[in-house]
Short mmCIF file of C-alpha atoms in Angstrom, two decimals:
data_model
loop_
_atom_site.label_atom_id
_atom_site.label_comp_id
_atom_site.label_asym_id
_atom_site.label_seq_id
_atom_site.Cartn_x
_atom_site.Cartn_y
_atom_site.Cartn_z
CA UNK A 1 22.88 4.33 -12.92
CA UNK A 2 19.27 4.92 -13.71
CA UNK A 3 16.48 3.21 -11.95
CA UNK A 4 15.64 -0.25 -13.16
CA UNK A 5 12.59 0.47 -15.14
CA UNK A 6 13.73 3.82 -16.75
CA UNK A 7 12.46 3.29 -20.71
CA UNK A 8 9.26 1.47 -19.86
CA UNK A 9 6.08 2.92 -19.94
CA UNK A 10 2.80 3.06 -17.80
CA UNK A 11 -1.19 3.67 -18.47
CA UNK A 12 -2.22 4.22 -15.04
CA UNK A 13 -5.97 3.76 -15.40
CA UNK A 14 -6.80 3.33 -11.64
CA UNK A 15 -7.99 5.22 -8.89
CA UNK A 16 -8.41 4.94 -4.82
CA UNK A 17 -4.94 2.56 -3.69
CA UNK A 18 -4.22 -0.86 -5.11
CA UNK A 19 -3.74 0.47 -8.14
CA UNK A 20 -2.07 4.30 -7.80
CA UNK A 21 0.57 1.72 -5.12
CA UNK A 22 0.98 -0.24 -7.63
CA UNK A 23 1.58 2.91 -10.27
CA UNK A 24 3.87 4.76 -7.82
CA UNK A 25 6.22 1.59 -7.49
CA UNK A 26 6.49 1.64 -10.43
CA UNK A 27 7.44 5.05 -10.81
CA UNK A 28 9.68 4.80 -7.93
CA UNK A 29 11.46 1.93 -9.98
CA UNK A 30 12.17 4.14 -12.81
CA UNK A 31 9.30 3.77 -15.17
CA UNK A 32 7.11 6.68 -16.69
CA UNK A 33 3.65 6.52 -15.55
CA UNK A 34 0.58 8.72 -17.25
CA UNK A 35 -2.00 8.59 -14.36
CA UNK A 36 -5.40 9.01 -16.43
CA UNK A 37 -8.08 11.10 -14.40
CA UNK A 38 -11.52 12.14 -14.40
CA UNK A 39 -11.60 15.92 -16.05
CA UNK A 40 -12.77 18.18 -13.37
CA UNK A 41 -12.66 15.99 -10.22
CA UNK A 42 -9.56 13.77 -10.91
CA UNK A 43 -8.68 10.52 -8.77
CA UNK A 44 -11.31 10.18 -5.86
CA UNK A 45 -8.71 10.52 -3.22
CA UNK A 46 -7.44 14.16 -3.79
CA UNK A 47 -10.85 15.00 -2.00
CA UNK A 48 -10.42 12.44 0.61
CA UNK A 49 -9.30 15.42 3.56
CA UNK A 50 -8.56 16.60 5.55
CA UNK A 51 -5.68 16.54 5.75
CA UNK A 52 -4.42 19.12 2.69
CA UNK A 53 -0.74 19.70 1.87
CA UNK A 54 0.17 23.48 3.39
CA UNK A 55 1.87 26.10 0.97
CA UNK A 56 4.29 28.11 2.68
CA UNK A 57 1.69 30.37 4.31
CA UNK A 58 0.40 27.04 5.94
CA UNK A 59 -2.67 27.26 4.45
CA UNK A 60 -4.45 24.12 3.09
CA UNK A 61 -3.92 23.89 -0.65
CA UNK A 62 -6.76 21.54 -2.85
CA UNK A 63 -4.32 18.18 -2.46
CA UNK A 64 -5.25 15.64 0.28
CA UNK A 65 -2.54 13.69 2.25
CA UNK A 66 -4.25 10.51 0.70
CA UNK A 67 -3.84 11.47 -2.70
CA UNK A 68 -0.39 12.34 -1.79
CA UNK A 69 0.67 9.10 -0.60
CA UNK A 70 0.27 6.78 -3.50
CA UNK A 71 0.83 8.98 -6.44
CA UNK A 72 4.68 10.33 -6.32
CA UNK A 73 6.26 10.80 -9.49
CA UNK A 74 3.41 10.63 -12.05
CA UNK A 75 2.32 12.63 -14.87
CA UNK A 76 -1.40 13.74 -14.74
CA UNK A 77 -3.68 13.27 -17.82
CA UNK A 78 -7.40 14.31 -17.37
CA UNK A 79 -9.38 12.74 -20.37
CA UNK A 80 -13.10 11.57 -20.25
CA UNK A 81 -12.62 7.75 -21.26
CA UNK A 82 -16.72 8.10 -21.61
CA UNK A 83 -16.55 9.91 -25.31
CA UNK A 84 -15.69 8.37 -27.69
CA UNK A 85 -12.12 11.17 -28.48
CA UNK A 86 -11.08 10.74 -24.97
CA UNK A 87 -11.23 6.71 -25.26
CA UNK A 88 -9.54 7.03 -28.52
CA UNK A 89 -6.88 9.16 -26.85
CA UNK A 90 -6.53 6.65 -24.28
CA UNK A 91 -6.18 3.78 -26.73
CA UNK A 92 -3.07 5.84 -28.25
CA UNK A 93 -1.55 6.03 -25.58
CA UNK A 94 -1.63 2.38 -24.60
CA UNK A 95 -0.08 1.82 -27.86
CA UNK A 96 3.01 3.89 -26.67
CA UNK A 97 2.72 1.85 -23.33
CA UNK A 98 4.31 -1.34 -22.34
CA UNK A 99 1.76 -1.85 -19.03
CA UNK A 100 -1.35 -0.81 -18.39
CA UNK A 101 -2.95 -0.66 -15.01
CA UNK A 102 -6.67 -0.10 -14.25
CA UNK A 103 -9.23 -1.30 -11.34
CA UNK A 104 -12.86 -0.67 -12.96
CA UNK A 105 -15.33 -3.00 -12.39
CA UNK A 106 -15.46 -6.16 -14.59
CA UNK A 107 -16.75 -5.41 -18.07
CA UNK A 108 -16.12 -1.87 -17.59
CA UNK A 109 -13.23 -0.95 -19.79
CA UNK A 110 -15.00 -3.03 -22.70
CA UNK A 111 -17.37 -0.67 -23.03
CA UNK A 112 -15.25 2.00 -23.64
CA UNK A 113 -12.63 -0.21 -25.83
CA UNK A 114 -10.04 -0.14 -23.21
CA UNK A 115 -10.05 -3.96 -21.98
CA UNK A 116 -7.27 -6.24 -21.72
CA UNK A 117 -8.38 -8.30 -25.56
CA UNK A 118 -9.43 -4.49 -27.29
CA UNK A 119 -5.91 -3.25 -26.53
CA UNK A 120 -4.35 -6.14 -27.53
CA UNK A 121 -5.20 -5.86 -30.86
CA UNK A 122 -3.13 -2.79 -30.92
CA UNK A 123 -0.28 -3.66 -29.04
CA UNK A 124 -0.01 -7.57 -29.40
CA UNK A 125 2.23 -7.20 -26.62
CA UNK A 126 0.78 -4.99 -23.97
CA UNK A 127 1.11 -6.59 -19.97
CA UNK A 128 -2.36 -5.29 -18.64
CA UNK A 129 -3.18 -5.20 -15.02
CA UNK A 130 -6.51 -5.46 -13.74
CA UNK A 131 -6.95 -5.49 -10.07
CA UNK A 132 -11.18 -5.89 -8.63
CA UNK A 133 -12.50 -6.33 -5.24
CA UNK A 134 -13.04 -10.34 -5.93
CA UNK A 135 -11.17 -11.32 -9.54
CA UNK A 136 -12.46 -11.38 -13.11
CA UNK A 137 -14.57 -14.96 -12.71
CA UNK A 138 -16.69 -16.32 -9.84
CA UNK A 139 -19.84 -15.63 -8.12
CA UNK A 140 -18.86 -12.32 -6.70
CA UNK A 141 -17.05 -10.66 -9.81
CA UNK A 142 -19.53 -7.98 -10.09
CA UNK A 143 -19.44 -7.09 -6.38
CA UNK A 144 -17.31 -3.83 -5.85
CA UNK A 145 -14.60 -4.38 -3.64
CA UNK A 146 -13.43 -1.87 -0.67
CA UNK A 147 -10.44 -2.29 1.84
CA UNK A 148 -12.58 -3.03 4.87
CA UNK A 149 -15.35 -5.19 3.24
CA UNK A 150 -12.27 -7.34 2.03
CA UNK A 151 -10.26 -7.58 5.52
CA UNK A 152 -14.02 -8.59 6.83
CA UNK A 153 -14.70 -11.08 4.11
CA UNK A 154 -10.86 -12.25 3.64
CA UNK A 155 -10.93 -13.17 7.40
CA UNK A 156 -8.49 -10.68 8.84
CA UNK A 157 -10.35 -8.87 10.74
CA UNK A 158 -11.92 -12.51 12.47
CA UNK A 159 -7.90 -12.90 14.32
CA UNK A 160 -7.66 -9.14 14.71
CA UNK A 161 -8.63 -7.26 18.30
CA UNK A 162 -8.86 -8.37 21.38
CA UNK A 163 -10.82 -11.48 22.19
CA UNK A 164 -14.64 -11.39 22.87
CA UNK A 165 -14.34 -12.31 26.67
CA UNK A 166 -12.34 -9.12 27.64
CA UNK A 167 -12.78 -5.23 27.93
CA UNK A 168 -12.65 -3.84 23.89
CA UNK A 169 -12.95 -7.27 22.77
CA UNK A 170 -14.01 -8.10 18.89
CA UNK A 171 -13.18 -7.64 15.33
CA UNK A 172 -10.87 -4.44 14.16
CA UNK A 173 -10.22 -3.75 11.07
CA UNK A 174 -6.13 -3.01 9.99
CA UNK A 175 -5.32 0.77 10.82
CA UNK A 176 -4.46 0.89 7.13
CA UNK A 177 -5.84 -0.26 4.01
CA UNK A 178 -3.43 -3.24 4.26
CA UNK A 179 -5.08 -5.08 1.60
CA UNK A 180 -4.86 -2.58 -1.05
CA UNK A 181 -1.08 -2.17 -0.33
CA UNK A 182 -0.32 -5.32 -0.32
CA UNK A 183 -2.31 -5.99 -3.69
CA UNK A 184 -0.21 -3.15 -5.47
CA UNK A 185 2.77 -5.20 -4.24
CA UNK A 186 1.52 -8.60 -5.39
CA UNK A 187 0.53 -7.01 -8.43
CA UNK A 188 4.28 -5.61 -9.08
CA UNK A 189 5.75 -8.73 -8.45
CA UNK A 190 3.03 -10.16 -11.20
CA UNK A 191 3.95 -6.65 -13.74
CA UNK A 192 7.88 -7.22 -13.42
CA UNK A 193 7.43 -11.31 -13.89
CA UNK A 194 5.64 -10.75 -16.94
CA UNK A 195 7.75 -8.33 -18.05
CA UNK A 196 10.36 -11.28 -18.18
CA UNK A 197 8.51 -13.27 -19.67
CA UNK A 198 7.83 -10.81 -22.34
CA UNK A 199 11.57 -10.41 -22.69
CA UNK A 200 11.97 -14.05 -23.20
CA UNK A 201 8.99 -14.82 -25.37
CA UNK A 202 8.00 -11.22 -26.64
CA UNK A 203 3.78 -12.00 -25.54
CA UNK A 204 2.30 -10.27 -23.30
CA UNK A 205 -0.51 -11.16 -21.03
CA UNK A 206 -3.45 -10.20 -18.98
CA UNK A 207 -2.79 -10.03 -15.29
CA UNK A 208 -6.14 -10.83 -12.86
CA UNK A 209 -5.68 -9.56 -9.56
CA UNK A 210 -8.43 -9.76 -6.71
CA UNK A 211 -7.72 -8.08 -3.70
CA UNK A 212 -9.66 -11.16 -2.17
CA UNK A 213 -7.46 -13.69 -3.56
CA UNK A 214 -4.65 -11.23 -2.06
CA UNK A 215 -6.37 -11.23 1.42
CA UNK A 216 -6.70 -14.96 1.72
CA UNK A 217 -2.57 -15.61 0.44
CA UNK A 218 -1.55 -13.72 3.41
CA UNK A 219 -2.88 -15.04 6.18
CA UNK A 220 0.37 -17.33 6.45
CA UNK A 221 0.72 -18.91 9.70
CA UNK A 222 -3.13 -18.56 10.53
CA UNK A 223 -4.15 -20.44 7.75
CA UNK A 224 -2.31 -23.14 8.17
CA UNK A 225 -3.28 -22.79 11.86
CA UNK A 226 -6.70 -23.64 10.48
CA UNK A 227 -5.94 -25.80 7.50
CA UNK A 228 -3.70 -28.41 9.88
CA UNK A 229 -6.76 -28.58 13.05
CA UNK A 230 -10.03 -27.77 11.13
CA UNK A 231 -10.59 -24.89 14.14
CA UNK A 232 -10.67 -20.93 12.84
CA UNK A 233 -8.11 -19.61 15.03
CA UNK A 234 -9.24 -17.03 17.46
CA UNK A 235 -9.20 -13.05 18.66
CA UNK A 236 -5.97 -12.62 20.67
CA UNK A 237 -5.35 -8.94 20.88
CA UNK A 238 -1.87 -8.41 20.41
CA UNK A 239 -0.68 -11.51 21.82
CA UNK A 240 0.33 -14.38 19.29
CA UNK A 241 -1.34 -17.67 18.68
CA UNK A 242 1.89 -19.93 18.19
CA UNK A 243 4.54 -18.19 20.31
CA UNK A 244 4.44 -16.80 24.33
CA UNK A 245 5.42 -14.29 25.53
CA UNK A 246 5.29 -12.61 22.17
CA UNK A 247 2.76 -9.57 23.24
CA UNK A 248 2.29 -6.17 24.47
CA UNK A 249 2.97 -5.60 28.33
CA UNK A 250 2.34 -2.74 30.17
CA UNK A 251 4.91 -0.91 31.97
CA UNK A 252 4.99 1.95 34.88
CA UNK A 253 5.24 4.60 32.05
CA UNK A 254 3.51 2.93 29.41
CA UNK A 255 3.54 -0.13 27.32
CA UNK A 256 6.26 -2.09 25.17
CA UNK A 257 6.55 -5.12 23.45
CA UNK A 258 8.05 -8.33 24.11
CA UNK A 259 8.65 -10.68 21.18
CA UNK A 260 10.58 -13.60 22.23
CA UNK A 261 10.93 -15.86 19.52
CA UNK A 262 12.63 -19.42 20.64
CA UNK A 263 13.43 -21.41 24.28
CA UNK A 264 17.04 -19.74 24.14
CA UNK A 265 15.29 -16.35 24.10
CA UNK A 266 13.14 -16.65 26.81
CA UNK A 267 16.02 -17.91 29.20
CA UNK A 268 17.99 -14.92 28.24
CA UNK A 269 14.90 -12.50 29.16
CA UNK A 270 14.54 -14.59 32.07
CA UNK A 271 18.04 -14.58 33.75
CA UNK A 272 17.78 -10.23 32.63
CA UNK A 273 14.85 -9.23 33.53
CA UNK A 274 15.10 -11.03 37.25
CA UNK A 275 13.09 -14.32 36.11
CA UNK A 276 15.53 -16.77 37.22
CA UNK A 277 12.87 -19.34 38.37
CA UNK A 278 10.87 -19.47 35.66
CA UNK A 279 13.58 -20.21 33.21
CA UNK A 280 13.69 -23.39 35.67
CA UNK A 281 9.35 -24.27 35.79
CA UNK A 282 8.68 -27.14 33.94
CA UNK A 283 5.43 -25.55 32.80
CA UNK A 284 7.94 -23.03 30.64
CA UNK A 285 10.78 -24.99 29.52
CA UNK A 286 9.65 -25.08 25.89
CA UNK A 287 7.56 -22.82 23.57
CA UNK A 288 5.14 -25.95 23.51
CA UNK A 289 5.03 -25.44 27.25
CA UNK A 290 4.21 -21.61 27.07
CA UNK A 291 1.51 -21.91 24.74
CA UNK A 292 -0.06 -24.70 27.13
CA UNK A 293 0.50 -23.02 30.14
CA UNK A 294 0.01 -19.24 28.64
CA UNK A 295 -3.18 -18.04 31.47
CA UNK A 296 -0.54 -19.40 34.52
CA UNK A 297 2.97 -17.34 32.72
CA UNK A 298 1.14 -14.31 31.18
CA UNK A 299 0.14 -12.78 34.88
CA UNK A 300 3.22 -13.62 36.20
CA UNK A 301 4.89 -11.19 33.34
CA UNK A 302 2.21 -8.55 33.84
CA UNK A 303 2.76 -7.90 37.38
CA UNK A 304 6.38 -7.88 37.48
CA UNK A 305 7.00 -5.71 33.99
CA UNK A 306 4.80 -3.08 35.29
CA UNK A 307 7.08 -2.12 38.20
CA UNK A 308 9.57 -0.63 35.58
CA UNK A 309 9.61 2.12 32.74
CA UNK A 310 9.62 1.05 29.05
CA UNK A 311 13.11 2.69 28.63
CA UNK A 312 14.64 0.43 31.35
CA UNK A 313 13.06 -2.67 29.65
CA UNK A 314 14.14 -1.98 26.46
CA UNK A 315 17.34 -0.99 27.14
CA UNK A 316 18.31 -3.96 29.42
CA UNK A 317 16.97 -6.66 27.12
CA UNK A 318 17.48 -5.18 23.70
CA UNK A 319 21.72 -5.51 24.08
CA UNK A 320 21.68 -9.14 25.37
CA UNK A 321 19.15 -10.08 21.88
CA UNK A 322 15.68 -10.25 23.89
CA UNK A 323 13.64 -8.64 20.88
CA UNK A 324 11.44 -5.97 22.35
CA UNK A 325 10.69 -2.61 21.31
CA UNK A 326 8.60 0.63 22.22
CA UNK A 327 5.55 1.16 20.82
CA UNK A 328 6.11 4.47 18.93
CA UNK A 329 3.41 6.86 17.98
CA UNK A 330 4.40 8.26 13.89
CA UNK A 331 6.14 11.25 15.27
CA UNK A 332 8.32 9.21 16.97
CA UNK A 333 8.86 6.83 14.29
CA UNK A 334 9.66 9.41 11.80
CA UNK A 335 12.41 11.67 14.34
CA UNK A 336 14.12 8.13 15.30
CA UNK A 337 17.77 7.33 14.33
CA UNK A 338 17.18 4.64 12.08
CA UNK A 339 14.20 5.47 10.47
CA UNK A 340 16.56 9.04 9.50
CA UNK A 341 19.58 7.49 8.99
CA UNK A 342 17.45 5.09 6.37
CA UNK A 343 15.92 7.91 4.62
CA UNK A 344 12.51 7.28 5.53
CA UNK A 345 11.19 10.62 4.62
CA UNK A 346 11.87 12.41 1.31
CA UNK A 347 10.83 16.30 0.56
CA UNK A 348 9.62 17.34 -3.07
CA UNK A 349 8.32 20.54 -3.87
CA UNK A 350 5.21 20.39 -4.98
CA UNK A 351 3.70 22.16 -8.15
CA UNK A 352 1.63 24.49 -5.95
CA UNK A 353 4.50 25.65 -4.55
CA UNK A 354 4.71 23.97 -1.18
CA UNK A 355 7.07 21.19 -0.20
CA UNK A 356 5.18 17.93 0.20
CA UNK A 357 6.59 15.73 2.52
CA UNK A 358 6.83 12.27 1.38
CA UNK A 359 7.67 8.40 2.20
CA UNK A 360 10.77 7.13 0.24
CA UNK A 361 10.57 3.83 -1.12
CA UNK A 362 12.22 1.21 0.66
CA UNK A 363 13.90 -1.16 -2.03
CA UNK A 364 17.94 -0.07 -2.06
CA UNK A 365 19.30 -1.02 -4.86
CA UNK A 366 23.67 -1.00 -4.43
CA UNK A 367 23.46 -0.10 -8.56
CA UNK A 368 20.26 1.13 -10.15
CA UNK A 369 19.12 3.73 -7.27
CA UNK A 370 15.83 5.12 -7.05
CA UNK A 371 15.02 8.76 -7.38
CA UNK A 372 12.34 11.20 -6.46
CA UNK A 373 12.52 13.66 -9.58
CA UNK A 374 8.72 14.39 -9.57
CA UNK A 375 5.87 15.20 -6.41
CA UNK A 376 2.38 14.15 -7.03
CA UNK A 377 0.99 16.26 -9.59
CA UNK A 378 -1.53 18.41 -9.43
CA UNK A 379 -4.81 17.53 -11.29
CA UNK A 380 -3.89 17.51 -15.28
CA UNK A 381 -1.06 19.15 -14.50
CA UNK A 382 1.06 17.08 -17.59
CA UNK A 383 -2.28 16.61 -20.03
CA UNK A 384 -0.71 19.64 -22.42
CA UNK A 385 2.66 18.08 -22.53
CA UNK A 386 2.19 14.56 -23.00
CA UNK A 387 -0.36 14.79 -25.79
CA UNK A 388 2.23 16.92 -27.72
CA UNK A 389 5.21 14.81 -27.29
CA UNK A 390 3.72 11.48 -27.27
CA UNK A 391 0.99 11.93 -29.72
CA UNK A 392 2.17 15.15 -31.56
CA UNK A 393 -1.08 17.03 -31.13
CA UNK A 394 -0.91 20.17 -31.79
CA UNK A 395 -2.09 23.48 -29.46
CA UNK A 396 -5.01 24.02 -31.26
CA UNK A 397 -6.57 20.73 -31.11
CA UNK A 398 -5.48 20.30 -27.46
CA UNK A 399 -7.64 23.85 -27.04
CA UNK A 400 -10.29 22.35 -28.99
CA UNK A 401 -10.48 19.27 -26.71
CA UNK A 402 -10.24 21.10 -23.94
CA UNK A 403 -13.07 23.52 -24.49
CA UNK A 404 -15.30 20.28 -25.06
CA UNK A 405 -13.99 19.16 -21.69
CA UNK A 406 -12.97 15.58 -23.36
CA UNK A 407 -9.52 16.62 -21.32
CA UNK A 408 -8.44 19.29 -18.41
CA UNK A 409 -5.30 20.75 -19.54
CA UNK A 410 -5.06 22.13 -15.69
CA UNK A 411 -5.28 25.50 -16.67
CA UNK A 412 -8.72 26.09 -15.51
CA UNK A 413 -9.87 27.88 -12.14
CA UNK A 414 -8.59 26.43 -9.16
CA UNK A 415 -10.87 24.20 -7.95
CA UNK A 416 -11.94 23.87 -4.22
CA UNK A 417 -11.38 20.78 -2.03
CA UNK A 418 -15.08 19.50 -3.13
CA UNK A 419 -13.57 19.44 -6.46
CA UNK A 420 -16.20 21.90 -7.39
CA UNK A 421 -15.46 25.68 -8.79
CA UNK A 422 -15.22 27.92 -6.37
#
C-alpha cells in the first residue's frame, strides 16, 4: 500500500532546514512536493560545503551534504517569485496544491502575492505553513531567526555544557540545528492535524510556527524545574539535574554512559558492578537521596568505573537492565547491528550519477510503507516537467521563460560550488 499522503500536494517555498524537514517528511510520507528555488543559485544550503556528494570517480560534484539531508524526494522548480510571471507561476501552482510551506520573513510573501490571505482567495482551502525565527505577532516578528541565536535566546544553550566552575565549563550550543528539526516536526504534526480538520470541515487554515515558540515547548522537565522553584536550573555537563547517576563516566579505555533511571536500578548496578555497600548507605537509598548527596556518590563512581574497559561495563550491566551504553562516534553508529538491521541508511542514485547516501525515515508504518523513489534533485532539475504537466505550458513558452531567467529549466552550464558559472 502506498504511503499515507500519496495524492496530496506540496508548495515547498522554504529554504535552509525547518522548512525543507518539514518538506522532506512530507515527501517521505507519500506526498508530492515542488521545492521552489532561486534560478541560478537555488536553496542556500547546496553551497553550504564541504562536504559534496562524490560521483563514481570520487570527485566532489556541485551538491553539499547539507542540502542533501533535508531535501529527499522532491521535485526542483527554479522560478524568480520577484517578477511578476514567476509569482504568477507560483500562484498556479498553489492552486494545484493542498499545503504550502514557506519561511520568509513576515510580510514577505505579500509583496509578491504569495501570503497565506492572497492564496486563499484562490484556493479557499489551501493549509499554509509559515515557520519565522520568532512567530507572525510580537515584538520580535521582524527579527530573522537562525538555529543558534534561537537555542541562545530559547534558553537551551543556558542548561547545556559543563558548568562554569570546571575545566570547559559554559554555554554550548546543540551539535545540530535541533531547533529547526524539531520545528519541521512540530510543524508536521500542525500540517497533518489540519489536514483533518480540512477533511471534516473542508476550511483550511493558516499555520504560525516560530521556531522560538518551538524552543521554549521543549524544554520539558527543565521548565518545570524552573516554573515549580522560581530558580533557572543550571550547567551540568552531561550529568542530569533530577536523576544520579545518570551521566557520562570515564573508563580505562574511554568513556560510557550510565543512565540509571529508578532506586531498583541503582541496586541492580550496585550488587553488578561490585557496589554492594552503597546499595546499603543511607545517603543513596532513594533518588531523593542521590540528588542530595550527588558531590559524596559521584567520586565514589569515578574512581572505581575507571579501573575497567567500556566493553566490560556495558556488557555486564546491559543483560541484568542497568541502562548504559557506549558513546559511539557516527561511523560506529551507522556499521552497528541495530541501527542496520533498522534500515538506518538508504542509497539513491543521484541525478548526477553518483549514489547519495541517505538517512531513512524512521516512522514504520505495518500498512502504508514509506518509499525512497526519488534523491535530492539537482537544481531545477523537474522545472521543464512540472510546468507541462501541471500547468500545460508548452516548450516554447517554457524556452521563452527561461531565456528571461524568470525560471532555470536545469539545462544550463554546470554551475560551480559558489553557485557561480564556471
Amino acid at each position: 500500500m502506498a504511503g499515507p499522503l500519496v495524492g496530496y500536494r506540496v508548495l515547498d517555498l522554504s529554504r535552509i532546514l525547518a522548512g525543507p524537514w518539514l518538506g522532506q517528511l512530507l515527501s517521505d510520507l507519500g506526498a508530492e512536493v515542488w521545492k521552489i528555488e532561486r534560478p541560478g543559485t537555488g536553496d542556500d544550503t547546496r553551497q553550504w560545503g564541504p562536504p559534496f556528494l562524490k560521483d563514481g570517480d570520487s570527485n566532489d560534484t556541485t551538491e553539499s551534504a547539507y542540502f542533501l539531508s533535508a531535501n529527499r524526494g522532491k521535485h526542483s522548480i527554479c522560478v524568480d517569485i520577484a517578477t511578476e510571471e514567476g509569482s504568477e507561476i507560483v500562484r498556479s501552482l498553489a492552486q494545484q496544491a493542498d499545503i504550502v510551506i514557506e519561511n520568509y520573513k513576515v510580510g514577505d510573501m505579500r509583496r509578491y502575492g504569495l501570503d497565506y490571505e492572497s492564496l486563499r482567495k484562490l484556493k479557499q482551502d489551501i493549509i499554509y505553513c509559515s515557520i519565522t525565527g520568532y512567530g507572525q505577532t510580537g515584538p520580535m516578528k521582524d527579527v530573522a531567526g537562525y538555529d543558534m541565536a534561537i537555542q541562545a535566546t530559547g534558553g537551551l544553550m543556558s542548561i547545556t555544557g559543563e558548568s562554569d566552575d570546571k575545566p570547559g565549563g559554559g554555554p554550548q550550543k546543540v551539535g545540530v540545528p535541533i531547533v529547526d528539526i524539531l520545528t519541521g516536526m512540530y510543524s508536521a504534526t500542525g500540517v497533518l492535524s489540519a489536514l483533518l480538520h480540512r477533511e471534516r470541515t473542508g476550511e483550511g487554515q493558516h499555520i504560525d510556527m516560530a521556531l522560538l515558540d518551538v524552543q521554549v515547548s521543549v524544554l520539558a522537565n527543565q521548565n518545570m524545574n524552573y516554573l515549580t522553584t522560581g530558580r533557572p536550573p543550571k550547567r551540568y555537563g552531561n550529568a542530569h539535574p533530577n536523576i544520579v547517576p545518570y551521566q557520562v563516566f570515564k573508563t580505562k579505555d574511554g568513556s560510557f554512559v550510565l543512565a540509571v533511571g529508578n532506586d531498583q536500578q541503582f541496586r541492580k548496578f550496585c550488587a553488578t558492578a561490585g557496589f554492594a555497600e552503597l546499595a546499603a548507605d543511607t545517603r543513596f537509598a532513594t533518588n531523593t537521596d542521590r540528588l542530595h548527596n550527588r558531590d559524596q556518590l559521584i567520586p565514589l563512581l569515578d574512581v572505581h568505573l575507571a579501573k575497567q574497559t567500556t566493553h566490560h561495563w556495558v556488557s555486564l550491566l546491559e543483560p541484568v537492565g542497568v541502562p548504559c551504553a557506549p558513546i559511539n562516534t557516527l561511523d560506529q553508529v551507522f556499521a552497528h547491528p541495530q541501527v542496520i538491521h533498522r534500515e538506518l541508511q538508504i542509497n539513491l542514485p543521484h541525478p548526477s550519477g553518483a549514489i547519495t547516501p541517505l538517512v531513512g525515515n524512521p516512522i514504520k508504518f505495518s500498512k502504508t510503507k514509506i518509499e525512497y523513489s526519488k534523491s535530492p534533485p539537482l537544481r531545477g532539475e523537474d522545472t521543464e516537467q512540472v510546468l507541462k504537466t501541471v500547468l500545460k505550458f508548452d516548450q516554447a513558452k517554457i524556452q521563452r521563460l527561461s531565456d528571461r531567467r524568470i525560471v532555470d529549466t536545469g539545462t544550463h552550464p554546470q554551475h560551480s560550488k559558489s553557485g557561480l558559472p564556471e
